[in-house]
XYZ file of C-alpha atoms in Angstrom:
637
model
C 8.942 40.720 -5.773
C 5.329 42.002 -5.930
C 3.873 43.324 -9.153
C 3.940 46.922 -7.801
C 7.603 46.609 -6.724
C 8.518 45.266 -10.153
C 6.630 48.205 -11.710
C 8.636 50.664 -9.541
C 11.911 48.978 -10.515
C 10.986 49.260 -14.201
C 10.022 52.924 -13.743
C 13.321 53.633 -11.994
C 15.195 52.147 -14.943
C 13.109 54.072 -17.465
C 13.553 57.383 -15.606
C 17.296 56.821 -15.223
C 17.644 56.120 -18.944
C 15.830 59.407 -19.765
C 17.921 61.585 -17.435
C 21.314 63.138 -18.202
C 24.120 60.911 -16.904
C 25.068 63.345 -14.109
C 21.618 63.086 -12.428
C 21.104 60.014 -10.257
C 17.863 58.373 -9.048
C 18.231 56.718 -5.652
C 14.627 55.573 -5.137
C 11.172 55.654 -6.723
C 7.991 55.275 -4.641
C 4.261 55.659 -5.021
C 2.661 58.076 -2.555
C -1.047 58.152 -3.246
C -1.570 59.049 -6.908
C 1.933 60.522 -7.213
C 5.191 58.941 -8.270
C 7.946 60.289 -5.984
C 11.465 60.290 -7.389
C 14.312 60.604 -4.877
C 17.616 61.981 -6.156
C 21.026 62.954 -4.814
C 21.114 65.742 -7.415
C 18.064 67.940 -6.740
C 19.907 71.128 -7.785
C 20.682 69.706 -11.238
C 17.066 68.553 -11.596
C 15.919 72.086 -10.785
C 18.260 73.639 -13.338
C 16.510 71.715 -16.103
C 12.977 73.079 -15.674
C 11.343 70.932 -18.361
C 12.732 67.622 -17.142
C 9.925 66.773 -14.705
C 7.224 67.902 -17.142
C 8.673 65.709 -19.908
C 8.925 62.691 -17.594
C 5.338 63.187 -16.348
C 4.061 63.421 -19.901
C 6.023 60.375 -21.057
C 5.079 58.161 -18.077
C 1.548 59.647 -17.832
C 1.958 60.032 -14.087
C 2.070 62.889 -11.595
C 5.714 63.197 -10.535
C 7.281 64.828 -7.480
C 11.062 65.040 -7.149
C 12.528 64.950 -3.654
C 16.132 65.179 -2.513
C 17.762 62.367 -0.603
C 17.837 63.576 3.036
C 21.614 63.180 3.273
C 22.355 65.732 0.516
C 20.382 68.573 2.118
C 21.937 71.778 3.373
C 21.386 72.622 7.064
C 17.986 74.287 7.682
C 19.627 77.403 9.206
C 21.779 77.925 6.108
C 18.903 77.069 3.770
C 16.611 79.556 5.572
C 18.945 82.473 4.796
C 19.379 81.472 1.172
C 15.628 81.009 0.633
C 14.922 84.460 2.093
C 17.513 85.884 -0.328
C 15.811 84.227 -3.316
C 12.170 85.037 -2.426
C 11.133 88.697 -2.977
C 10.473 90.559 0.261
C 6.981 91.573 -0.943
C 5.952 87.876 -0.850
C 5.565 88.308 2.917
C 7.064 84.983 4.065
C 5.684 84.289 7.566
C 7.117 80.818 8.222
C 9.576 78.234 6.892
C 9.108 74.679 8.089
C 11.765 72.089 7.151
C 10.995 68.362 6.923
C 14.235 66.423 6.587
C 12.435 63.061 6.129
C 11.062 64.160 2.749
C 13.457 67.000 1.917
C 10.541 69.429 1.731
C 10.392 72.963 3.087
C 6.912 74.408 3.580
C 6.980 78.140 2.811
C 4.035 80.043 4.282
C 3.590 83.442 2.649
C 1.021 86.195 2.302
C 1.514 86.179 -1.490
C 2.282 82.591 -2.572
C 2.414 83.568 -6.259
C 5.590 85.560 -5.605
C 7.204 82.510 -3.975
C 6.240 80.365 -6.964
C 7.411 82.835 -9.632
C 6.528 82.818 -13.321
C 5.987 79.188 -14.431
C 7.558 78.036 -11.146
C 10.860 79.851 -11.756
C 11.372 80.967 -8.125
C 10.584 77.479 -6.812
C 13.239 76.026 -9.130
C 15.693 78.694 -8.018
C 15.097 77.742 -4.355
C 15.881 74.092 -5.120
C 18.914 75.096 -7.197
C 20.277 77.083 -4.263
C 19.501 74.784 -1.314
C 18.425 71.367 -2.640
C 15.213 71.372 -0.582
C 11.857 70.962 -2.400
C 9.631 73.965 -1.607
C 5.908 73.574 -0.994
C 3.985 76.864 -0.739
C 0.916 77.654 1.375
C -0.928 80.940 1.921
C -0.844 82.791 5.237
C -4.554 83.345 5.992
C -5.324 87.123 5.819
C -7.890 86.533 8.585
C -6.532 84.216 11.231
C -8.281 80.852 10.946
C -8.088 78.373 13.793
C -9.372 75.675 11.403
C -6.633 76.202 8.820
C -3.871 76.337 11.446
C -5.288 73.308 13.318
C -5.498 71.245 10.107
C -1.984 72.265 9.006
C -0.493 71.552 12.449
C -2.314 68.234 12.704
C -1.083 67.095 9.278
C 2.430 68.207 10.223
C 2.324 66.051 13.378
C 0.994 63.108 11.362
C 3.488 63.312 8.494
C 5.018 59.910 9.250
C 1.667 58.165 9.337
C 0.436 60.143 6.313
C 3.354 58.806 4.283
C 2.527 55.256 5.356
C -1.109 55.825 4.341
C -0.067 57.369 1.004
C 2.341 54.534 0.187
C -0.413 51.994 0.894
C -2.869 53.966 -1.279
C -0.241 54.229 -4.036
C 0.163 50.447 -4.100
C -3.617 50.008 -4.283
C -3.944 52.436 -7.191
C -1.136 50.873 -9.196
C -1.841 47.216 -8.459
C -2.509 44.788 -11.290
C -6.063 44.595 -12.590
C -7.663 41.339 -11.450
C -10.768 41.033 -13.623
C -11.344 40.499 -17.339
C -14.948 41.702 -17.129
C -16.003 45.204 -18.100
C -19.021 46.953 -16.614
C -19.905 50.108 -14.664
C -22.609 50.365 -11.994
C -24.047 53.195 -9.902
C -25.986 52.361 -6.723
C -28.029 55.100 -5.038
C -27.622 55.118 -1.249
C -29.360 58.430 -0.525
C -30.649 61.815 -1.824
C -32.941 60.278 -4.441
C -36.371 61.945 -4.591
C -35.254 63.876 -1.486
C -32.755 66.579 -0.539
C -30.052 65.403 1.838
C -28.006 62.299 2.723
C -26.190 62.355 -0.619
C -24.343 59.079 -1.199
C -23.592 56.833 -4.179
C -21.432 53.842 -5.005
C -19.667 53.793 -8.365
C -18.408 50.271 -9.015
C -16.551 48.297 -11.658
C -15.390 44.651 -11.462
C -12.121 46.114 -10.122
C -13.073 49.074 -7.927
C -15.744 50.485 -5.598
C -15.853 54.231 -4.969
C -18.182 55.990 -2.509
C -19.215 59.468 -3.637
C -20.344 61.677 -0.706
C -21.795 60.523 2.610
C -24.109 63.137 4.133
C -26.982 63.555 6.552
C -30.505 64.878 5.930
C -31.364 68.278 7.451
C -34.348 68.145 9.814
C -34.367 64.321 9.873
C -32.531 61.369 11.394
C -32.418 59.519 8.057
C -28.935 58.382 7.040
C -27.585 56.839 3.820
C -28.097 53.107 3.321
C -24.500 52.248 4.153
C -25.149 48.804 5.609
C -26.617 47.250 2.472
C -24.607 44.677 0.519
C -23.807 47.196 -2.247
C -22.115 49.519 0.280
C -20.378 48.866 3.587
C -22.495 45.769 4.187
C -19.961 44.045 1.951
C -17.239 45.192 4.380
C -15.550 48.609 4.637
C -12.400 47.191 3.030
C -14.345 46.653 -0.211
C -14.464 50.442 -0.689
C -11.315 51.567 -2.520
C -11.798 55.318 -2.295
C -14.159 58.055 -1.120
C -14.743 61.168 -3.232
C -16.265 64.223 -1.543
C -17.854 66.807 -3.873
C -18.116 69.551 -1.216
C -18.254 70.197 2.516
C -21.955 70.842 3.203
C -23.223 68.403 5.832
C -25.813 66.813 3.544
C -22.773 65.561 1.588
C -20.015 65.263 4.213
C -21.492 64.775 7.718
C -21.115 60.994 7.926
C -17.704 60.566 6.288
C -15.999 60.143 9.721
C -18.496 57.345 10.434
C -16.822 55.314 7.669
C -13.639 55.186 9.762
C -15.643 54.082 12.793
C -16.952 51.204 10.646
C -13.387 50.253 9.669
C -12.696 52.078 6.383
C -9.068 53.211 6.181
C -8.657 54.351 2.578
C -8.277 57.755 0.923
C -10.736 60.664 0.678
C -10.261 62.702 -2.491
C -11.452 66.292 -2.304
C -10.162 69.835 -2.810
C -8.014 71.531 -0.177
C -10.667 74.087 0.909
C -13.246 71.279 1.156
C -10.911 69.361 3.468
C -10.675 72.347 5.840
C -14.390 73.201 5.671
C -15.290 69.535 6.174
C -13.363 69.515 9.467
C -15.013 72.770 10.590
C -18.565 71.631 9.788
C -18.183 68.097 11.153
C -16.835 69.313 14.506
C -19.724 71.788 14.689
C -22.123 68.926 13.848
C -20.837 67.057 16.921
C -21.087 70.217 19.017
C -24.719 70.873 18.002
C -25.671 67.223 18.690
C -24.151 67.447 22.191
C -25.952 70.753 22.925
C -29.258 69.246 21.850
C -28.729 66.160 24.012
C -28.372 63.773 21.063
C -25.687 61.099 20.888
C -23.537 61.911 17.852
C -22.763 58.994 15.504
C -18.975 59.369 15.934
C -16.467 61.377 17.968
C -13.914 64.050 17.095
C -11.151 61.423 16.792
C -12.914 60.108 13.670
C -12.967 63.647 12.191
C -9.180 63.766 12.621
C -8.922 60.307 11.056
C -10.855 61.533 8.008
C -8.619 64.613 7.644
C -5.512 62.425 7.939
C -6.753 60.312 5.000
C -7.573 63.198 2.646
C -5.667 63.565 -0.600
C -6.364 67.087 -1.930
C -6.656 67.548 -5.698
C -6.804 70.751 -7.718
C -9.359 71.549 -10.398
C -8.351 70.126 -13.759
C -5.741 67.628 -12.508
C -6.376 64.175 -14.027
C -5.543 61.720 -11.225
C -5.377 57.923 -11.045
C -7.421 56.830 -8.017
C -7.722 53.107 -8.875
C -6.182 50.712 -11.432
C -9.091 51.406 -13.783
C -10.372 54.866 -12.702
C -9.103 58.398 -13.278
C -10.748 61.326 -11.445
C -10.823 65.001 -12.457
C -12.411 67.764 -10.373
C -13.939 70.866 -11.969
C -15.357 73.999 -10.373
C -19.039 73.503 -9.432
C -19.723 77.155 -8.512
C -21.701 76.090 -5.411
C -19.458 76.758 -2.401
C -15.719 77.162 -1.791
C -13.888 74.154 -3.245
C -17.057 72.441 -4.520
C -16.348 70.100 -7.413
C -18.076 68.411 -10.318
C -16.418 64.978 -10.226
C -15.587 63.382 -13.580
C -14.627 59.677 -13.604
C -12.863 58.165 -16.618
C -13.234 54.390 -16.314
C -11.027 51.790 -17.987
C -9.063 52.480 -21.125
C -11.711 54.713 -22.664
C -14.480 52.323 -21.551
C -16.931 54.749 -19.901
C -17.215 58.223 -18.361
C -19.477 59.324 -15.507
C -19.801 62.824 -14.019
C -21.408 63.567 -10.652
C -22.482 67.194 -10.536
C -22.594 67.391 -6.735
C -24.380 70.689 -6.093
C -23.870 73.245 -8.867
C -24.523 76.874 -9.708
C -24.477 77.298 -13.465
C -23.892 81.062 -13.790
C -21.296 83.307 -12.121
C -22.138 84.706 -8.694
C -20.350 87.472 -6.810
C -18.336 84.772 -5.072
C -17.631 82.076 -7.702
C -17.285 81.421 -11.403
C -20.169 79.310 -12.750
C -19.972 75.512 -12.914
C -17.749 73.862 -15.529
C -19.498 71.424 -17.875
C -16.822 71.034 -20.519
C -15.659 67.390 -20.468
C -14.007 65.422 -23.277
C -16.629 62.673 -22.774
C -19.519 61.904 -20.425
C -21.835 58.984 -21.125
C -23.777 59.321 -17.840
C -24.395 62.456 -15.774
C -25.699 62.263 -12.195
C -27.346 65.684 -11.821
C -28.638 67.513 -8.765
C -32.273 68.673 -9.052
C -32.849 70.795 -5.934
C -34.605 73.439 -8.040
C -35.548 71.121 -10.905
C -39.337 71.631 -10.582
C -41.117 73.236 -13.521
C -41.817 76.415 -11.516
C -38.411 76.646 -9.802
C -37.202 79.769 -11.557
C -35.199 82.110 -9.353
C -35.121 85.834 -9.896
C -31.836 86.949 -11.345
C -29.126 88.237 -9.049
C -29.686 91.952 -9.793
C -33.415 91.728 -8.996
C -32.652 89.749 -5.849
C -30.146 92.334 -4.681
C -32.630 95.145 -5.435
C -35.294 93.329 -3.376
C -32.898 92.732 -0.464
C -31.777 96.374 -0.416
C -35.423 97.523 -0.448
C -36.231 95.301 2.574
C -33.140 96.560 4.449
C -33.937 100.221 3.725
C -37.590 99.849 4.785
C -36.594 98.088 8.015
C -33.943 100.751 8.689
C -36.551 103.512 8.230
C -38.752 101.782 10.828
C -35.805 101.710 13.252
C -35.684 97.912 13.047
C -33.006 95.271 12.617
C -32.623 92.740 9.796
C -31.888 89.107 10.674
C -30.666 86.808 7.887
C -30.447 83.073 8.702
C -27.578 81.916 6.532
C -25.383 78.907 5.888
C -21.937 79.617 7.321
C -20.253 78.417 4.147
C -21.035 80.113 0.837
C -24.276 82.009 1.353
C -22.893 84.159 4.178
C -19.863 85.247 2.140
C -22.128 86.028 -0.845
C -24.275 88.185 1.475
C -21.164 89.920 2.855
C -20.093 90.898 -0.674
C -23.582 92.200 -1.537
C -23.853 94.214 1.706
C -20.305 95.602 1.500
C -20.887 96.901 -2.033
C -24.382 98.242 -1.232
C -22.948 100.259 1.668
C -19.903 101.390 -0.325
C -22.121 102.660 -3.151
C -24.676 104.243 -0.778
C -27.586 101.960 -1.802
C -28.184 101.150 1.879
C -27.009 103.055 4.982
C -23.659 102.018 6.438
C -24.388 100.075 9.619
C -22.842 97.207 11.583
C -23.170 93.717 10.084
C -22.871 91.211 12.939
C -21.648 87.721 11.987
C -22.734 84.993 14.411
C -21.949 81.299 14.556
C -19.216 79.919 12.334
C -19.536 82.627 9.683
C -16.326 84.485 10.625
C -14.292 81.277 10.720
C -15.743 80.121 7.368
C -14.916 83.555 5.907
C -11.335 83.224 7.160
C -11.078 79.930 5.232
C -12.384 81.672 2.077
C -9.648 84.297 2.365
C -7.035 81.512 2.657
C -7.995 80.141 -0.780
C -8.754 83.171 -2.999
C -7.664 81.195 -6.090
C -10.993 79.318 -5.767
C -13.036 82.554 -5.867
C -14.466 84.368 -8.905
C -11.845 85.945 -11.173
C -12.818 89.582 -10.455
C -12.954 89.024 -6.701
C -9.607 87.235 -6.752
C -8.094 90.167 -8.674
C -9.465 92.638 -6.121
C -7.877 90.659 -3.309
C -4.570 89.940 -5.095
C -3.821 92.935 -7.249
C -5.804 95.788 -5.751
C -5.096 94.766 -2.164
C -8.763 95.398 -1.479
C -10.252 92.521 0.484
C -14.004 93.181 0.875
C -14.235 90.594 3.668
C -12.073 92.896 5.819
C -14.505 95.864 5.587
C -14.819 97.632 8.987
C -18.609 97.184 9.296
C -18.254 93.409 9.711
C -18.285 92.470 13.390
C -17.583 88.971 14.640
C -19.957 88.050 17.493
C -17.961 85.866 19.835
C -19.132 86.963 23.278
C -22.331 84.899 23.442
C -25.634 86.042 24.968
C -24.400 89.264 26.549
C -23.083 90.541 23.227
C -26.309 89.498 21.458
C -28.345 91.383 24.071
C -26.216 94.509 23.488
C -26.865 94.240 19.738
C -30.611 93.729 20.362
C -30.689 96.848 22.582
C -28.608 98.932 20.149
C -29.231 100.814 16.900
C -30.229 99.495 13.487
C -28.002 96.740 12.163
C -27.941 93.554 10.110
C -27.361 90.143 11.710
C -26.099 87.215 9.639
C -26.466 84.057 11.708
C -26.298 80.297 11.398
C -28.200 77.960 11.170
C -29.496 78.684 7.704
C -32.625 76.497 8.019
C -33.421 77.580 11.626
C -32.761 74.051 12.899
C -30.785 75.203 15.961
C -27.640 77.239 16.602
C -27.405 80.996 17.297
C -30.391 81.902 15.084
C -32.677 80.573 17.849
C -31.198 83.132 20.238
C -31.773 85.938 17.703
C -35.412 84.862 17.376
C -35.751 85.248 21.161
C -34.028 88.653 21.172
C -35.627 90.161 18.051
C -38.576 87.992 16.957
C -41.331 89.674 18.944
C -40.693 93.209 17.584
C -42.780 93.989 14.455
C -40.211 96.616 13.339
C -37.620 93.866 12.740
C -37.437 91.673 9.635
C -36.231 88.123 9.034
C -35.031 87.526 5.476
C -34.628 84.005 4.070
C -31.991 83.899 1.337
C -31.468 80.128 1.077
C -33.311 76.860 0.545
C -35.505 75.749 3.473
C -35.843 71.952 3.404
C -39.127 70.223 4.228
C -39.429 69.441 7.930
C -37.232 72.360 9.052
C -38.412 75.241 11.243
C -37.237 77.631 8.524
C -39.721 76.102 6.046
C -42.514 76.346 8.635
C -41.791 80.030 9.364
C -41.674 80.655 5.606
C -45.108 79.016 5.367
C -46.575 81.316 8.015
C -45.933 79.697 11.411
C -45.829 82.411 14.066
C -45.735 80.373 17.292
C -42.138 79.198 17.528
C -40.954 76.471 19.934
C -37.776 77.600 21.699
C -34.861 75.517 22.872
C -31.833 76.417 24.991
C -32.567 78.679 27.972
C -36.315 78.745 27.308
C -36.886 75.098 26.408
C -40.571 74.195 26.440
C -41.752 77.785 25.837
C -43.009 79.267 22.608
C -42.349 82.658 21.064
C -44.914 84.761 19.213
C -43.153 85.779 16.021
C -44.224 89.351 15.199
C -41.279 90.350 13.017
C -41.808 90.593 9.249
C -40.727 87.508 7.293
C -39.436 87.941 3.736
C -37.991 85.490 1.227
C -35.497 86.788 -1.317
C -34.837 84.195 -4.025
C -31.851 84.319 -6.319
C -29.033 83.954 -3.801
C -29.122 80.195 -3.760
C -25.872 78.311 -4.273
C -27.898 75.937 -6.479
C -28.744 76.356 -10.149
C -32.448 77.011 -10.727
C -34.545 75.087 -13.234
C -33.183 77.099 -16.190
C -29.594 76.742 -14.948
C -29.925 72.949 -14.682
C -31.444 72.714 -18.168
C -28.676 74.960 -19.560
C -25.960 72.949 -17.818
C -27.036 69.887 -19.842
C -27.953 71.808 -23.012
C -24.493 73.403 -23.327
C -22.559 70.179 -22.697
C -20.697 69.073 -25.791
C -21.001 66.186 -26.324
C -24.168 65.706 -24.294
C -24.507 62.671 -22.033
C -26.436 59.608 -23.215
C -28.108 59.194 -19.803
C -28.956 61.555 -16.936
C -29.894 60.484 -13.403
C -31.814 63.306 -11.676
C -31.135 63.187 -7.926
C -30.982 65.491 -4.870
C -34.431 67.047 -5.178
C -37.979 66.504 -3.934
C -39.880 63.830 -5.845
C -41.719 66.290 -8.108
C -38.503 68.255 -8.854
C -36.532 65.161 -9.934
C -39.405 63.860 -12.071
C -40.093 67.241 -13.684
C -36.429 67.749 -14.576
C -36.068 64.178 -15.808
C -39.124 64.517 -18.043
C -38.071 67.908 -19.460
C -34.514 66.787 -20.277
C -35.909 63.740 -22.056
C -38.421 65.753 -24.138
C -36.060 68.621 -24.931
C -32.860 66.698 -25.715
C -34.031 63.127 -26.316
C -31.658 61.885 -23.595
C -32.516 58.785 -21.575
C -33.330 60.142 -18.122
C -34.188 58.635 -14.749
C -35.460 59.912 -11.403
C -34.104 57.006 -9.333
C -35.294 55.922 -5.919
C -32.836 55.129 -3.142
C -31.295 51.657 -3.368
C -31.536 51.296 -7.120
C -28.586 50.006 -9.132
C -27.947 51.071 -12.725
C -25.651 49.020 -14.901
C -23.914 50.687 -17.827
C -21.910 48.904 -20.535
């Protein structure tokens, strides 16, 4: 018997001894980080609401209880009983029964009403029918991404369980080494923005954090070096993805092409957005005649291997590593990733990309950890002059530009990232029109913005408290305002908009590196009455940065490849809408940590930004700081 099997036998005995004599345990298995307990008495389990919580606390494991398939009521009978238990206002749209695991997936417009206070309705469902309910939200705006991901994972349930059981055995295997050390190796995004990637390693475990591309460049992370995949993809135990932006996620499917077949830990919205953005990445490469580094099959492989975690859940991801995600305030589902290594040996937090203060869309980043010895901190706006105007001033400036352009009879074009920035803009514009600060006019959403917005409405629990309350309790979803128009008819529809009255166009790509924004430049760029407004970071080497710096002869691609366009429209930059913390926000993120880290690695910023931030943190807080280069290894402990 293997060490893991012996461990499961011991756990089965321990659980059985803790349970009342009339509740049986037929099997105990690891599935990913969870311990799954199979029982022939699911109804009795459900009647004792505290039982699972007590067991989880005692065993210090995440526990799921599932019924043995042969004690389940027939799905047709169970369906009726579940609909009797769940309040009608919950808006149940689908019930999907999985006899292999004894789970029923309940899709509802208001999941909270299916869950009930402290899970009371869920327990009542199990008490009545024996099935274990799992609840998902019905997207208020239909999302092809969400339904495709859910359907795909449903089809792959058998293989997912095999993957999860294998991962579970890896996590709970015996530790092999007596040594104790922690290392971080930088594989990208050091003294540059883009291609974020790091290896966190111990004698026992190697974890890859992020694996992105670099906007406006063909540079990729140094995956083939000995510290990374050069040592063989099987030497990586887990991948952790902080958020879905392509400079963090684009090359994750490539890992599976190289032979990696382990888990990807991320939040549920990040999983869905990752799929959306990666498939678009392949689409853009094909349109531009480039050979993409992987195909769509690898994107599906990555999704199949994701294990979604919620903010605040402490999760074993290796024999010697626990991971906890916290809200990063950057985009939907973005996470500060806190690693607790060994038995209190060392703690490392990777900020990913953060926004320190609240925005209209998200609560500000969490920096409250029990312990962090080393912080790996983004520095996009870490330069000594990188102070953004506050949100109110930014909104005032944007409204002024829109009103002036409207008076001239012109149109406003806003290049915007599909995920995060566009939804922030939608909230600003919806309120400005509702309060009469700008005229009510159509806001056309081009590219993936509508689909990304649909994903946001599927996960309102990840949005800012006030916005979530508006959506949940006031039944007032600002994303459904009538002035928002989804452009999905291509060039003809764009031409109609260009020929029509004043309006606002939100379009991808946010750095003018391709996508529908190029078409809007052709349609609207030559008219001096129109205005282009930059509301997001423009990386070095991108066309957006060049236009910002005064370029007015623009090379065109697509239908007019080889031609140039004279850009006569006004160009404005409105700071303050960035999804990144500015210099003050980054300083405050560290300043308000309690306790503060002993060491900070400043990454994900131009060379001067990382060095400025590193120097200031050292002088202000007497913390050891570094502005590492790519391919450096830091040993702690």
